[in-house]
Coordinates of C-alpha atoms and ligand atoms in Angstrom, one line a residue:
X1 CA -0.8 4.7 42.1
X2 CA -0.8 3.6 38.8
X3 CA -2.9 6.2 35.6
X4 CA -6.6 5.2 34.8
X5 CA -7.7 6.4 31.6
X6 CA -11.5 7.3 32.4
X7 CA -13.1 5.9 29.8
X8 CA -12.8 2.1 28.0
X9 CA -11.1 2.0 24.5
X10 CA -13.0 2.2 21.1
X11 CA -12.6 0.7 17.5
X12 CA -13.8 1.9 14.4
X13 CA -16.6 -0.5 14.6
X14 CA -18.3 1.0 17.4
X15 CA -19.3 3.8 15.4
X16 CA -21.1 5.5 13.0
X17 CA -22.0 8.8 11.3
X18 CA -24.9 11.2 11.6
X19 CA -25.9 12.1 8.0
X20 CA -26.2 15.8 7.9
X21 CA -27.9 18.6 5.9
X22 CA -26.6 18.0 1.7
X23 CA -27.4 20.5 -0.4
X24 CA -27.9 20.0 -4.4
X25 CA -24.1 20.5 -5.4
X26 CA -23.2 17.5 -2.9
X27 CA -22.7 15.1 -5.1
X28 CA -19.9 12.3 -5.2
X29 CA -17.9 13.7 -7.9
X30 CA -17.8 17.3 -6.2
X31 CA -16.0 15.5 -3.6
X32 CA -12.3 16.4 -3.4
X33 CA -10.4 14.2 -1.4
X34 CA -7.0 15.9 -1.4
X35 CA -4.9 15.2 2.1
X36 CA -2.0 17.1 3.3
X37 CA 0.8 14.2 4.3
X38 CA 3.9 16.4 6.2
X39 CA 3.8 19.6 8.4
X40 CA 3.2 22.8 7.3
X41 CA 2.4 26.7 8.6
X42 CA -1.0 28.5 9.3
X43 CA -1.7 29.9 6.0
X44 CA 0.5 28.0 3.9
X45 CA -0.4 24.2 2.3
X46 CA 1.5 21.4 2.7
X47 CA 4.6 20.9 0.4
X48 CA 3.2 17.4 -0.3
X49 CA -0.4 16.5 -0.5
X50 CA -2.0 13.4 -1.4
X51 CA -4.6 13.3 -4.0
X52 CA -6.7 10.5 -1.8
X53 CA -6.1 9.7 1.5
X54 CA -4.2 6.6 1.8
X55 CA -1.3 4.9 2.1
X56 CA 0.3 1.5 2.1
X57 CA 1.7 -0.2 5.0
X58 CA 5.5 -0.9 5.7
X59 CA 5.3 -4.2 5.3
X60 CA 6.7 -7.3 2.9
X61 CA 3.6 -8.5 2.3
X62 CA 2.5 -4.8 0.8
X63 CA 4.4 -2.3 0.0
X64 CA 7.5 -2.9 -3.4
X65 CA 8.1 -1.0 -6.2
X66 CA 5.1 -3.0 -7.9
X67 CA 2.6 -1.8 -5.3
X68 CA 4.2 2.4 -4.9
X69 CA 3.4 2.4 -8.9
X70 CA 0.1 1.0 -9.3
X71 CA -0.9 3.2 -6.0
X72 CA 0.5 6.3 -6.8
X73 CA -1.2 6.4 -9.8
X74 CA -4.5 6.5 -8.5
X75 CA -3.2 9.5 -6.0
X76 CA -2.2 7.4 -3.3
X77 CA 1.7 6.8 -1.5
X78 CA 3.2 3.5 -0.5
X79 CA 6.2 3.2 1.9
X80 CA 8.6 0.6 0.7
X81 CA 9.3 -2.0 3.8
X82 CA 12.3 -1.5 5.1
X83 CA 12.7 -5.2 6.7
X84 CA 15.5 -5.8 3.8
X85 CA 18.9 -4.4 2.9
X86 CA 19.3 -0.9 2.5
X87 CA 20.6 -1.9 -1.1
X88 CA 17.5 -4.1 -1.7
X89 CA 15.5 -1.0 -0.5
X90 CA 16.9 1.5 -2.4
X91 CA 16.7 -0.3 -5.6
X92 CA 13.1 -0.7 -5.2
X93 CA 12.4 3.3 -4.5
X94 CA 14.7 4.0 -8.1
X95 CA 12.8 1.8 -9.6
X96 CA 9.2 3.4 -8.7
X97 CA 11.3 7.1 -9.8
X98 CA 12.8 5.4 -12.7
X99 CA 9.1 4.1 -13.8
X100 CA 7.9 4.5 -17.5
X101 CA 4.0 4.0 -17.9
X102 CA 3.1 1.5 -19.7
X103 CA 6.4 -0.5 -19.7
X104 CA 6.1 -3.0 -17.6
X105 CA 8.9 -5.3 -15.9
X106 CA 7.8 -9.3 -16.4
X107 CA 7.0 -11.2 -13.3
X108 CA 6.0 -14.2 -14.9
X109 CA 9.4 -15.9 -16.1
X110 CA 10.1 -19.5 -16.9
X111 CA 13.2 -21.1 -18.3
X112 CA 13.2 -22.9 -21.3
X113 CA 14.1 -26.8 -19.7
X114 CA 11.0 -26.3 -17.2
X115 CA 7.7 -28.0 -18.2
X116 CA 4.2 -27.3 -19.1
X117 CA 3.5 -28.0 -15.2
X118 CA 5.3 -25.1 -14.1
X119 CA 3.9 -23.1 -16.2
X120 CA 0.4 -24.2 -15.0
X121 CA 1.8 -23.3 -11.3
X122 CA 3.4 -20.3 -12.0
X123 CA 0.3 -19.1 -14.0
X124 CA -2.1 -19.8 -10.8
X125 CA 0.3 -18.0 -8.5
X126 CA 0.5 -14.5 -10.4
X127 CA -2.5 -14.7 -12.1
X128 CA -0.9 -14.2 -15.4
X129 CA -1.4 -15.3 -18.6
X130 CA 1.5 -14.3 -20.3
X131 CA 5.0 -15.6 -19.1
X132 CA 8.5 -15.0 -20.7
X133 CA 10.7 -17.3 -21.5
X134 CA 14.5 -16.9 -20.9
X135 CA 17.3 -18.2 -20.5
X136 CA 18.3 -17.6 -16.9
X137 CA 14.1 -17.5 -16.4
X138 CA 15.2 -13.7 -15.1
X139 CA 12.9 -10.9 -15.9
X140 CA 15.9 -9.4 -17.7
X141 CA 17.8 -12.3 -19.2
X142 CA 18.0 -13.1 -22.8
X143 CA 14.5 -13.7 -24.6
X144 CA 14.1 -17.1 -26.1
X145 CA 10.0 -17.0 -26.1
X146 CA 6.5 -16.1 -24.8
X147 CA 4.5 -18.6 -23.5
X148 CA 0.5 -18.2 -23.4
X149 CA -2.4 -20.1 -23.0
X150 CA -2.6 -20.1 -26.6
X151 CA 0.2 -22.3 -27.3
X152 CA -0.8 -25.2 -24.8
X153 CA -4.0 -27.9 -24.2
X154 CA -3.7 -29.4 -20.6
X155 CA -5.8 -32.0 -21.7
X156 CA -3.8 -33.3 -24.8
X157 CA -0.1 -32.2 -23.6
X158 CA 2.0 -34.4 -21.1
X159 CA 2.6 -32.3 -18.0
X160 CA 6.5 -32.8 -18.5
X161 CA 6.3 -31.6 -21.7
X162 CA 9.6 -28.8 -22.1
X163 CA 8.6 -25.5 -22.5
X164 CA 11.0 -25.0 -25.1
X165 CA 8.6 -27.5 -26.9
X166 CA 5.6 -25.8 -27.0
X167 CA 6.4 -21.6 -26.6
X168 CA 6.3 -19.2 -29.2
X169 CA 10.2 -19.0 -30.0
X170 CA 11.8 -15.7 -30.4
X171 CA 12.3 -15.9 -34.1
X172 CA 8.8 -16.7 -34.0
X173 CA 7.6 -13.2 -32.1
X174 CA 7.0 -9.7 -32.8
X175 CA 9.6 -7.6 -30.3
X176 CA 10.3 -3.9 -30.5
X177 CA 14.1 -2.4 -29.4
X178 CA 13.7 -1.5 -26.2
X179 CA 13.9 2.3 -26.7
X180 CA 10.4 2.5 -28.5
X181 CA 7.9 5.0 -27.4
X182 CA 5.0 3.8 -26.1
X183 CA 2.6 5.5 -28.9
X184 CA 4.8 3.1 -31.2
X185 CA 4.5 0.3 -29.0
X186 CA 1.2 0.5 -29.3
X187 CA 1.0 0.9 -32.8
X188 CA 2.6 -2.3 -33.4
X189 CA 0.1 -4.0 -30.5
X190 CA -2.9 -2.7 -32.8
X191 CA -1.3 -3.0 -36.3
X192 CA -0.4 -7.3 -35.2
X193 CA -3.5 -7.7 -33.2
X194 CA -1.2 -8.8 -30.5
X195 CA -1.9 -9.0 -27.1
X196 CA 1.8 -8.1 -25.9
X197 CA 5.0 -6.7 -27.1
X198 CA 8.1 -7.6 -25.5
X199 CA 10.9 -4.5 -25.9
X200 CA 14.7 -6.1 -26.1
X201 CA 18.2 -4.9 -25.9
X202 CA 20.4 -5.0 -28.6
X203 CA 21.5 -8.1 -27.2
X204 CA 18.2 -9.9 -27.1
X205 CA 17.6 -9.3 -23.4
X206 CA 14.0 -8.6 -22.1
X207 CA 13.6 -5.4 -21.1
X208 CA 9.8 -4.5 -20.8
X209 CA 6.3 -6.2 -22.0
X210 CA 4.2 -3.7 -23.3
X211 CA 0.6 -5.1 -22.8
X212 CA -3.1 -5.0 -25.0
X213 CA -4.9 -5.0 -21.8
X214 CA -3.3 -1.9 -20.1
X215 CA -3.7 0.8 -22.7
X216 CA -6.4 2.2 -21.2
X217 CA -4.5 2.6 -18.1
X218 CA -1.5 4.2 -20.5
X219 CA -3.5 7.2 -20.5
X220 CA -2.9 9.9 -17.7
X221 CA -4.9 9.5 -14.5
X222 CA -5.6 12.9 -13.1
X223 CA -5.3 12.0 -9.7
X224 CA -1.4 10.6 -10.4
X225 CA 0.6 11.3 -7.3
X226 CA 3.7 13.1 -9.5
X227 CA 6.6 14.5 -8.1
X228 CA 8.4 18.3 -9.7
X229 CA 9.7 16.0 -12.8
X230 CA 6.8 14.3 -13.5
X231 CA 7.6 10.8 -11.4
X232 CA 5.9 9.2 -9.3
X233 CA 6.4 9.8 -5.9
X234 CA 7.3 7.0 -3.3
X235 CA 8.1 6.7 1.0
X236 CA 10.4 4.3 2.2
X237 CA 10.6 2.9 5.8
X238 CA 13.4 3.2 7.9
X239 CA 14.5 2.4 11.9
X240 CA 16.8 3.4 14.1
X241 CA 19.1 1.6 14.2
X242 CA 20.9 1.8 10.7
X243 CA 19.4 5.1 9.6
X244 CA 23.1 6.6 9.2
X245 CA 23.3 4.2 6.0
X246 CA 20.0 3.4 4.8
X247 CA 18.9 7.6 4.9
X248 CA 21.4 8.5 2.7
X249 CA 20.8 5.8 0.7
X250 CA 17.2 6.0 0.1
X251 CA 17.6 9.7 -0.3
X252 CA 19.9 9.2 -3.2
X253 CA 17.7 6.9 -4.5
X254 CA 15.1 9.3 -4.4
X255 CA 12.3 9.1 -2.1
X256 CA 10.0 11.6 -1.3
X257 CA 9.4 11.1 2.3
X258 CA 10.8 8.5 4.6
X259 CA 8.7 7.1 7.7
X260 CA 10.1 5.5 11.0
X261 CA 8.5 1.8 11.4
X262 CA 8.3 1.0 14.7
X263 CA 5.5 -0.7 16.7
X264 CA 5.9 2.0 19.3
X265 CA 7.1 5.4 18.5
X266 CA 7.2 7.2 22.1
X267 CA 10.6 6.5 22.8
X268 CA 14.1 8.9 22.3
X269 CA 15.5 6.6 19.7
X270 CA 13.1 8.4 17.6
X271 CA 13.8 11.9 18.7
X272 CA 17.3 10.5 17.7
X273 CA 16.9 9.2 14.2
X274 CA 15.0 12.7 13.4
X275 CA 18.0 14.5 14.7
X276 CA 20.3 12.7 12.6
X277 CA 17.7 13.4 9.4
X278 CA 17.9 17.4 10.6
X279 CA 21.3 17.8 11.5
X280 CA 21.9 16.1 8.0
X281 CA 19.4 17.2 5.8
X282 CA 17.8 20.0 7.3
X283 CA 13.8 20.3 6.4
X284 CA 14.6 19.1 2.9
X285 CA 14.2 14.9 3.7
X286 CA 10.6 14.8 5.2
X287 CA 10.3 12.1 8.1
X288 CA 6.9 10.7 9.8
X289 CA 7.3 9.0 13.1
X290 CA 5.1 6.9 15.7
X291 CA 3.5 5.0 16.3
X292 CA 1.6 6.2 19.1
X293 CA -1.8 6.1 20.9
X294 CA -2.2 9.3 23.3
X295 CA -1.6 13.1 23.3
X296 CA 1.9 13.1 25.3
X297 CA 2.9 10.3 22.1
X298 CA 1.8 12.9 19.7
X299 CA 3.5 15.8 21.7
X300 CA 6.6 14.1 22.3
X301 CA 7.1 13.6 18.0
X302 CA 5.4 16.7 17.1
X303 CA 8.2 18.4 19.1
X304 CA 11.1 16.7 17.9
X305 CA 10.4 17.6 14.3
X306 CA 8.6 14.6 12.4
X307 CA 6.7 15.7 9.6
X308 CA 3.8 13.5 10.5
X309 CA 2.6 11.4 13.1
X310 CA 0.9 7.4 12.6
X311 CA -1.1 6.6 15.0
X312 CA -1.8 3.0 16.1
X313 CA -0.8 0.1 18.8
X314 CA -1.8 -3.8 17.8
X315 CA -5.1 -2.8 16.0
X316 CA -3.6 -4.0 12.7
X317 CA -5.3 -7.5 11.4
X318 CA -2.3 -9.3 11.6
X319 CA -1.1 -8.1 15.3
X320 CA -1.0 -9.9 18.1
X321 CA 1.0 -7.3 20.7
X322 CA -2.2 -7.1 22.8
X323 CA -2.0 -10.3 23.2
X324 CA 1.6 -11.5 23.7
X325 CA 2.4 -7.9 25.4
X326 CA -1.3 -6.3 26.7
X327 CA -0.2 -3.0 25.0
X328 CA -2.2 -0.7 22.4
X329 CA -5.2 1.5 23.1
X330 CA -8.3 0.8 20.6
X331 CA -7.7 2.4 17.4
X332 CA -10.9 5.2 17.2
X333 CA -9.8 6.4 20.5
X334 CA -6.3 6.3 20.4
X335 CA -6.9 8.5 17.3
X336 CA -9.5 10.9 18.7
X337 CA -7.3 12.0 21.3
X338 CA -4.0 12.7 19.3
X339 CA -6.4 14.5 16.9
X340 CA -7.2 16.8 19.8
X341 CA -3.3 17.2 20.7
X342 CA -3.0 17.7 16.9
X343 CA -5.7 20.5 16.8
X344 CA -4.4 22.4 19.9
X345 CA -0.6 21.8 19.0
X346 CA -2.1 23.9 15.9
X347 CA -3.3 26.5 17.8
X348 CA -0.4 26.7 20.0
X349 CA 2.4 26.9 17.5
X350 CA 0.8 27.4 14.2
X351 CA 2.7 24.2 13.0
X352 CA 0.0 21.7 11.5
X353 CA 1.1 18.2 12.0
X354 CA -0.9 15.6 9.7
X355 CA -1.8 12.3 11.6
X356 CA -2.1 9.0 10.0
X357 CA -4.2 6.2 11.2
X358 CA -2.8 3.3 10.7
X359 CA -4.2 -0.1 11.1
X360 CA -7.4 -1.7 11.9
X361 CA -9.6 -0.6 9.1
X362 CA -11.9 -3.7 8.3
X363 CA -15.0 -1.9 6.5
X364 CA -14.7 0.4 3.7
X365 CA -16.6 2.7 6.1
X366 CA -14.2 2.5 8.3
X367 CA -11.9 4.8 6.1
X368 CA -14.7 7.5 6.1
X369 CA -14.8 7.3 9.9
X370 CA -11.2 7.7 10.4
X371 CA -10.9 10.5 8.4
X372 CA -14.6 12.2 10.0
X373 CA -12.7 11.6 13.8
X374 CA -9.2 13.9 12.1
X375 CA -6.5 11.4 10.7
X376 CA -5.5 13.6 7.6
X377 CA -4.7 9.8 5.7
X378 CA -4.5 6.5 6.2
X379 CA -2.0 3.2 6.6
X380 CA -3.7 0.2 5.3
X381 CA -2.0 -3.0 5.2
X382 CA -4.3 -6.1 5.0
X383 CA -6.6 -4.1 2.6
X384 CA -3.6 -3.9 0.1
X385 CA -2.4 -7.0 0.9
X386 CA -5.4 -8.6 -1.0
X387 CA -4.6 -6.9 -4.8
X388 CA -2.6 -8.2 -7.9
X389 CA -0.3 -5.6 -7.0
X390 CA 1.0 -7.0 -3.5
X391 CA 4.1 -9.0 -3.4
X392 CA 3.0 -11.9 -2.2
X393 CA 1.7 -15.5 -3.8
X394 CA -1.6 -16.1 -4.8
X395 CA -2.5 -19.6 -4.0
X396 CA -5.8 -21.7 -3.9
X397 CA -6.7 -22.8 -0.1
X398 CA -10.1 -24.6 0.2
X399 CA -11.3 -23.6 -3.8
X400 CA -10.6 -19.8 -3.5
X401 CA -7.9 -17.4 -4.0
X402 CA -6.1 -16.1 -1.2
X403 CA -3.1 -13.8 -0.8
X404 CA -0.7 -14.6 1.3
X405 CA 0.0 -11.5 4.0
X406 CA 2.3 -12.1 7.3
X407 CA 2.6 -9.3 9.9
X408 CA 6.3 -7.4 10.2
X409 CA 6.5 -9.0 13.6
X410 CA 6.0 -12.7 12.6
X411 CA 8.7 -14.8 12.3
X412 CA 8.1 -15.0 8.7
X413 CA 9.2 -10.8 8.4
X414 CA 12.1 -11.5 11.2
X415 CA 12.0 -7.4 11.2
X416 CA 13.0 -7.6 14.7
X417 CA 14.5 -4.0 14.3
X418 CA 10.4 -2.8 14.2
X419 CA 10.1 -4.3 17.9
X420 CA 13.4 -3.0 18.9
X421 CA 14.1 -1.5 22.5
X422 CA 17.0 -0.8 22.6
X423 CA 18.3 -4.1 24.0
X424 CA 18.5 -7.8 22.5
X425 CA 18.7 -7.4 18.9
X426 CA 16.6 -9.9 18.2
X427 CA 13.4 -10.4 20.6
X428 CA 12.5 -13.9 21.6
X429 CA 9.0 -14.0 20.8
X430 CA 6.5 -12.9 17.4
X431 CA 4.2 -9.7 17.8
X432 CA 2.5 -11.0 14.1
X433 CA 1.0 -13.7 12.4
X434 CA 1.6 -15.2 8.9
X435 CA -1.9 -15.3 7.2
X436 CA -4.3 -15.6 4.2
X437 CA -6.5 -13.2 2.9
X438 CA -9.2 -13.3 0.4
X439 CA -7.5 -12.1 -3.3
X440 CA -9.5 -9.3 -4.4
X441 CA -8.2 -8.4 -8.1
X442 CA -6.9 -5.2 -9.1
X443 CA -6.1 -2.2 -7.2
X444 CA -7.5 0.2 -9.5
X445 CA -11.0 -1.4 -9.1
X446 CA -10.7 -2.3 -5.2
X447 CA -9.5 1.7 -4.6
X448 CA -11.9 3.0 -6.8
X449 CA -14.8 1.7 -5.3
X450 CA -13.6 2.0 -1.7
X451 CA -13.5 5.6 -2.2
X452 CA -17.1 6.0 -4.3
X453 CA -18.2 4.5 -0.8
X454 CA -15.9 7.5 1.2
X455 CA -17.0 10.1 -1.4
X456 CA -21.4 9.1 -0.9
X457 CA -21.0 8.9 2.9
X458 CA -19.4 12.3 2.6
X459 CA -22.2 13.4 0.7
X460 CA -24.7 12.2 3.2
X461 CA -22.7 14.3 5.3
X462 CA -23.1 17.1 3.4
X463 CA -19.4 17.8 2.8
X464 CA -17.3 18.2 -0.1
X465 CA -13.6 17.8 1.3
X466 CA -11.4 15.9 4.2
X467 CA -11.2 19.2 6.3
X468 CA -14.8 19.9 6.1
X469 CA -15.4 16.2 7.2
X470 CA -12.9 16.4 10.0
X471 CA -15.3 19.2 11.1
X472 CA -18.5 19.1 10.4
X473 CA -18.8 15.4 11.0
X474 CA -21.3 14.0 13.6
X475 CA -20.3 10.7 15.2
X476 CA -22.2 8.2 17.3
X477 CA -21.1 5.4 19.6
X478 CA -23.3 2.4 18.8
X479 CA -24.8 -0.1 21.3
X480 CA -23.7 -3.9 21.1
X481 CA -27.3 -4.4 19.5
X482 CA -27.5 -2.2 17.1
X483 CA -24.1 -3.4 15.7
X484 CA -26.4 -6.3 15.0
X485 CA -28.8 -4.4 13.5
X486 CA -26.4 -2.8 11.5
X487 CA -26.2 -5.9 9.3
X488 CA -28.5 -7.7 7.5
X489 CA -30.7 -9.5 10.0
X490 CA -33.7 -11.9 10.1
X491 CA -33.9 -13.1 6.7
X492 CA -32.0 -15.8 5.0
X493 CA -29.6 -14.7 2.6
X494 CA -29.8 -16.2 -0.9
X495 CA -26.5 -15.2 -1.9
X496 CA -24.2 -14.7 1.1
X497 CA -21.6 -12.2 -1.4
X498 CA -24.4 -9.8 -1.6
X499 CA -23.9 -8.2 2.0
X500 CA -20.9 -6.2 0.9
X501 CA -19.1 -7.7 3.2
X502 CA -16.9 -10.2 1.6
X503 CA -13.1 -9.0 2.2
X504 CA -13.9 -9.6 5.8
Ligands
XMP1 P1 -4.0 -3.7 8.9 O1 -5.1 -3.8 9.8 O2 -4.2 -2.7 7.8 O3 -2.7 -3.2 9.7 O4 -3.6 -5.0 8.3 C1 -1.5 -2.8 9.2 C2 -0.6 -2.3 10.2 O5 -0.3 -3.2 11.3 C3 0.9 -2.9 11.9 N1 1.7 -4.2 11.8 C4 1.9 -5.0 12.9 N2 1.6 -4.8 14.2 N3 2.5 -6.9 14.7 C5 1.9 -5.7 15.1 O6 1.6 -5.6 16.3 C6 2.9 -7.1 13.4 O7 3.5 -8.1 13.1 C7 2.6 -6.1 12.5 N4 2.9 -6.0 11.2 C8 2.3 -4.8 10.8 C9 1.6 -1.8 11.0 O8 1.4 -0.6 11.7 C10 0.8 -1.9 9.8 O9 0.8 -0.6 9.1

C-alpha cells in the first residue's frame, strides 16, 4: 500500500508569527542578520557566511554578472544560471571577481546609423538615460559619442533622424584613460558638472562609464559580501550532466560556491556529481544540492557531502510541475520537516548542514517566516526578477512596467538538463511559464526595505539574530478566514498601492 503523509501540505501563507516578549535593546538596527551558507562543525562557524539571508535564483531571468554585483554588495549571493555554455558561464563569474566599484560596463549601446527611435526604444527597455555610441553599438567597441536626453526633442526631431546627427561626438566629450582611479574619476565628474565619464583605451574603445548618480553607492557598504582579496563573492549553477567541464571551469574562473540546479535533488546523479567535486577538489570547492521536500531528501544529500541543502518542489511563481507532473509538497512544510532532519542530523554527527528555502516567497513576511520555521537563507527568484539589476527587458504592457521573468523549465530557458532523469535529453513537455512581473526599481531600495520589514518582525519577536529566530519563534496556522482578515477588509480603499501589497 502506497505512504500517506498524515497531515495536508502548508505554504507560507498559512501562517503567521506570535510576537513575543522585546525587551528595550530590541530594536531594528540591533538586528544582525548574518547566515551561515555551507556546512560546518559544532563549535566552529561556517567558512562562508552571508551577511543577509538571501540569495538569487539559478535562473536566466535572474541571476548574471549584473545581478551577483549589485546583490553581493548589499550582503547577499547570487548563483549564476547555468542554462548556457560553460564558457558563457564562466565569463560571467570572472567578471563579478574581476569587478571594480564604481566602473561600470554600458548596457545601453547604439550605433551611430541607428535613429532617434531606437534610441527612444532602447531607453524604455533599460531604463537608461545615458546610452554610448559606437561603432559596432558593443559595450566595448570604439567610442564615437554619448547620447542623452539632453541632446534630443521628440517633439521637434524626425524619428529617423541618425544618431550620429544628434549625439554628443567624441571630440565633443570629456573621457578619462581607462586606468583612472575612481577618486579621479570623480574629480573630473564634479570639477565638469557632468553627469558621466566614459574611461577609454588608448585606442578609443569604451571601457567603463563612471556615473554622477552612483557615488554614493562608490562608498563601501558594510554589509559587502567580500571574498579573502577583497572581491565580491559569487555561486554558479551547475548539473550533472557536464560537471566534468563546466566545474573546472567555473572554479578557475573563480566562484565561491557552486550549487546543483535540479528540480528534484533526491536522486544518485547527485551523489555522483558531488563525488566527482570531492574526488577532485576535496572540501576546498563548496557544493549545495537538492532540491528536496522531506527528511530522507535531506538525509540522502547531507550524507553524500553537499555543503548545503535547497529545499523546494513547484512552489516557485513561475512552476507549473504540480500541475503538468502532481509532484512537490507545499513549501512551509516541506521546509519544517528537513529543518527537523537538519536539527537531529546535527545532533547526530555534529555536522551542521544550512538549508535554503527556495521558492514561493510572495510577501515580504514570508522571508521572516521562512527563516522563524529554520531555512538558514533564502532562493528568491521572481522577487529578483522585478529590479533594474535582472537581465531581462523592461517593457510597457497595459501602461505599466513590467519585467520580463520565464521559469528554467519553459520552453523559453530550454534548460532541459534541470528536468533531467537520466533518460531523453530533452523532455517533451514545459515544467515553467514565461511571464511578466511588475518592475520594481532598484535592488538596493527593494532589499533594503524587505529586510527593515524582516528586522521589525524580529523585533516583535523579541530577537536579535537568525538562530535566535529559528528558536525562539512562535508560529501559528491561520484559518481560511482569518487570512481574510489579515488584509484590509470592509472599507473601500482610496488608493489601492497603499495595502503594501503591490509586487503581488
Ligand atoms: P520564485 O517563487 O522565487 O521561485 O519565483 C524561484 C524558484 O523556482 C524554481 N524554478 C522552477 N520550478 N519550473 C519549476 O517547477 C520552472 O520552470 C522553474 N524555474 C525555476 C527554482 O527552484 C527557483 O529558484
Amino acid at each position: 500500500m502506497a505512504y500517506y503523509f498524515d497531515e495536508p501540505s502548508h505554504t507560507f501563507g498559512e501562517y503567521l508569527l506570535v510576537p513575543g516578549y522585546s525587551s528595550t535593546d530590541c530594536v531594528p538596527t540591533n538586528v544582525n542578520l548574518q547566515t551561515p551558507l555551507v556546512k560546518f562543525k559544532k563549535g566552529e562557524q561556517s567558512p562562508i557566511r552571508l551577511n543577509i539571508p538571501l540569495v538569487s535564483a539559478i535562473m536566466q531571468a535572474v541571476s548574471d554578472d549584473k545581478m551577483a554585483i549589485a546583490l553581493a554588495r548589499e550582503g547577499g549571493l547570487s548563483f549564476i544560471y547555468g542554462s548556457q555554455s560553460i564558457a558563457d558561464e564562466a565569463a560571467m563569474v570572472a567578471r563579478v571577481k574581476s569587478y571594480k566599484a564604481g566602473f561600470v560596463t554600458s548596457d545601453s549601446n547604439i550605433k551611430p546609423d541607428q535613429t532617434l527611435e531606437d534610441v527612444l526604444a532602447l531607453t524604455q527597455r533599460t531604463g537608461h538615460s545615458t546610452i554610448a555610441v559606437t561603432e559596432d553599438g558593443s559595450a566595448n567597441g570604439k567610442l564615437l559619442g554619448i547620447v542623452t536626453s539632453r541632446d534630443y526633442r521628440v517633439s521637434r526631431m524626425p524619428l529617423d533622424l541618425k544618431v550620429s546627427e544628434f549625439m554628443t561626438k567624441f571630440e565633443d566629450l570629456i573621457c578619462a584613460d581607462e586606468t583612472t582611479s575612481l577618486k579621479t574619476a570623480n574629480d573630473i565628474i564634479w570639477e565638469h558638472k557632468l553627469n558621466s565619464l566614459p574611461l577609454v583605451d588608448k585606442q578609443g574603445h569604451l571601457k567603463y562609464m563612471v556615473f554622477r548618480k552612483d557615488y554614493a553607492s562608490h562608498k563601501e557598504n558594510e554589509n559587502e559580501l567580500l571574498d579573502s582579496h577583497k572581491r565580491y563573492m559569487v555561486g554558479a549553477g551547475i548539473n550533472t550532466r557536464d560537471f566534468a567541464e563546466r566545474v573546472p571551469a567555473l572554479v578557475e574562473a573563480g566562484a565561491d560556491v557552486l550549487c546543483i540546479d535540479s528540480s528534484e535533488g533526491f536522486t544518485e546523479w547527485q551523489k555522483i556529481t558531488i563525488d566527482f567535486i570531492r574526488q577532485k577538489y576535496g572540501d576546498t570547492v563548496k557544493v549545495g544540492a537538492g532540491n528536496v521536500v522531506d527528511k530522507e531528501g535531506f538525509l540522502f544529500l547531507a550524507k553524500a557531502g553537499a555543503d548545503f541543502v535547497k529545499v523546494g518542489i513547484g512552489g516557485g511563481s513561475i512552476c507549473i510541475t504540480r500541475e503538468q507532473k502532481g509532484i512537490g509538497r507545499g513549501q512551509a512544510t516541506a521546509l519544517i520537516e528537513v529543518v527537523k532532519a537538519r536539527d537531529e542530523y546535527f545532533e547526530e554527527t555534529g555536522v551542521y548542514v544550512p538549508v535554503c528555502s527556495d521558492g514561493g516567497i510572495v510577501y515580504d513576511y514570508h522571508m521572516t517566516l521562512a527563516l522563524a520555521m529554520g531555512a538558514d537563507f533564502i532562493m528568491l527568484g521572481r522577487y529578483f526578477s522585478r529590479f533594474d539589476e535582472s537581465p531581462t527587458n523592461r517593457v510597457m504592457v497595459n501602461g505599466t512596467y513590467m519585467k520580463e521573468y520565464w521559469g528554467e523549465g519553459s520552453n523559453r530557458a530550454r534548460n532541459w538538463q534541470r528536468y533531467d532523469m537520466g533518460g531523453d535529453k530533452k523532455l517533451s513537455f514545459e515544467e515553467g511559464v514565461d511571464s511578466y512581473v511588475p518592475y520594481a526599481g532598484s535592488l538596493k531600495d527593494n532589499v533594503t526595505l524587505s529586510l527593515n520589514k524582516v528586522r521589525s518582525t524580529m523585533c516583535n519577536c523579541g530577537v536579535l539574530s537568525i538562530p535566535e529566530l529559528q528558536r525562539n519563534a512562535r508560529i501559528t496556522l491561520v484559518s481560511a478566514t482569518s487570512i481574510v482578515e489579515g488584509g484590509s477588509h470592509d472599507v473601500v480603499l482610496k488608493d489601492s498601492n497603499i495595502s503594501g501589497y503591490s509586487y503581488k
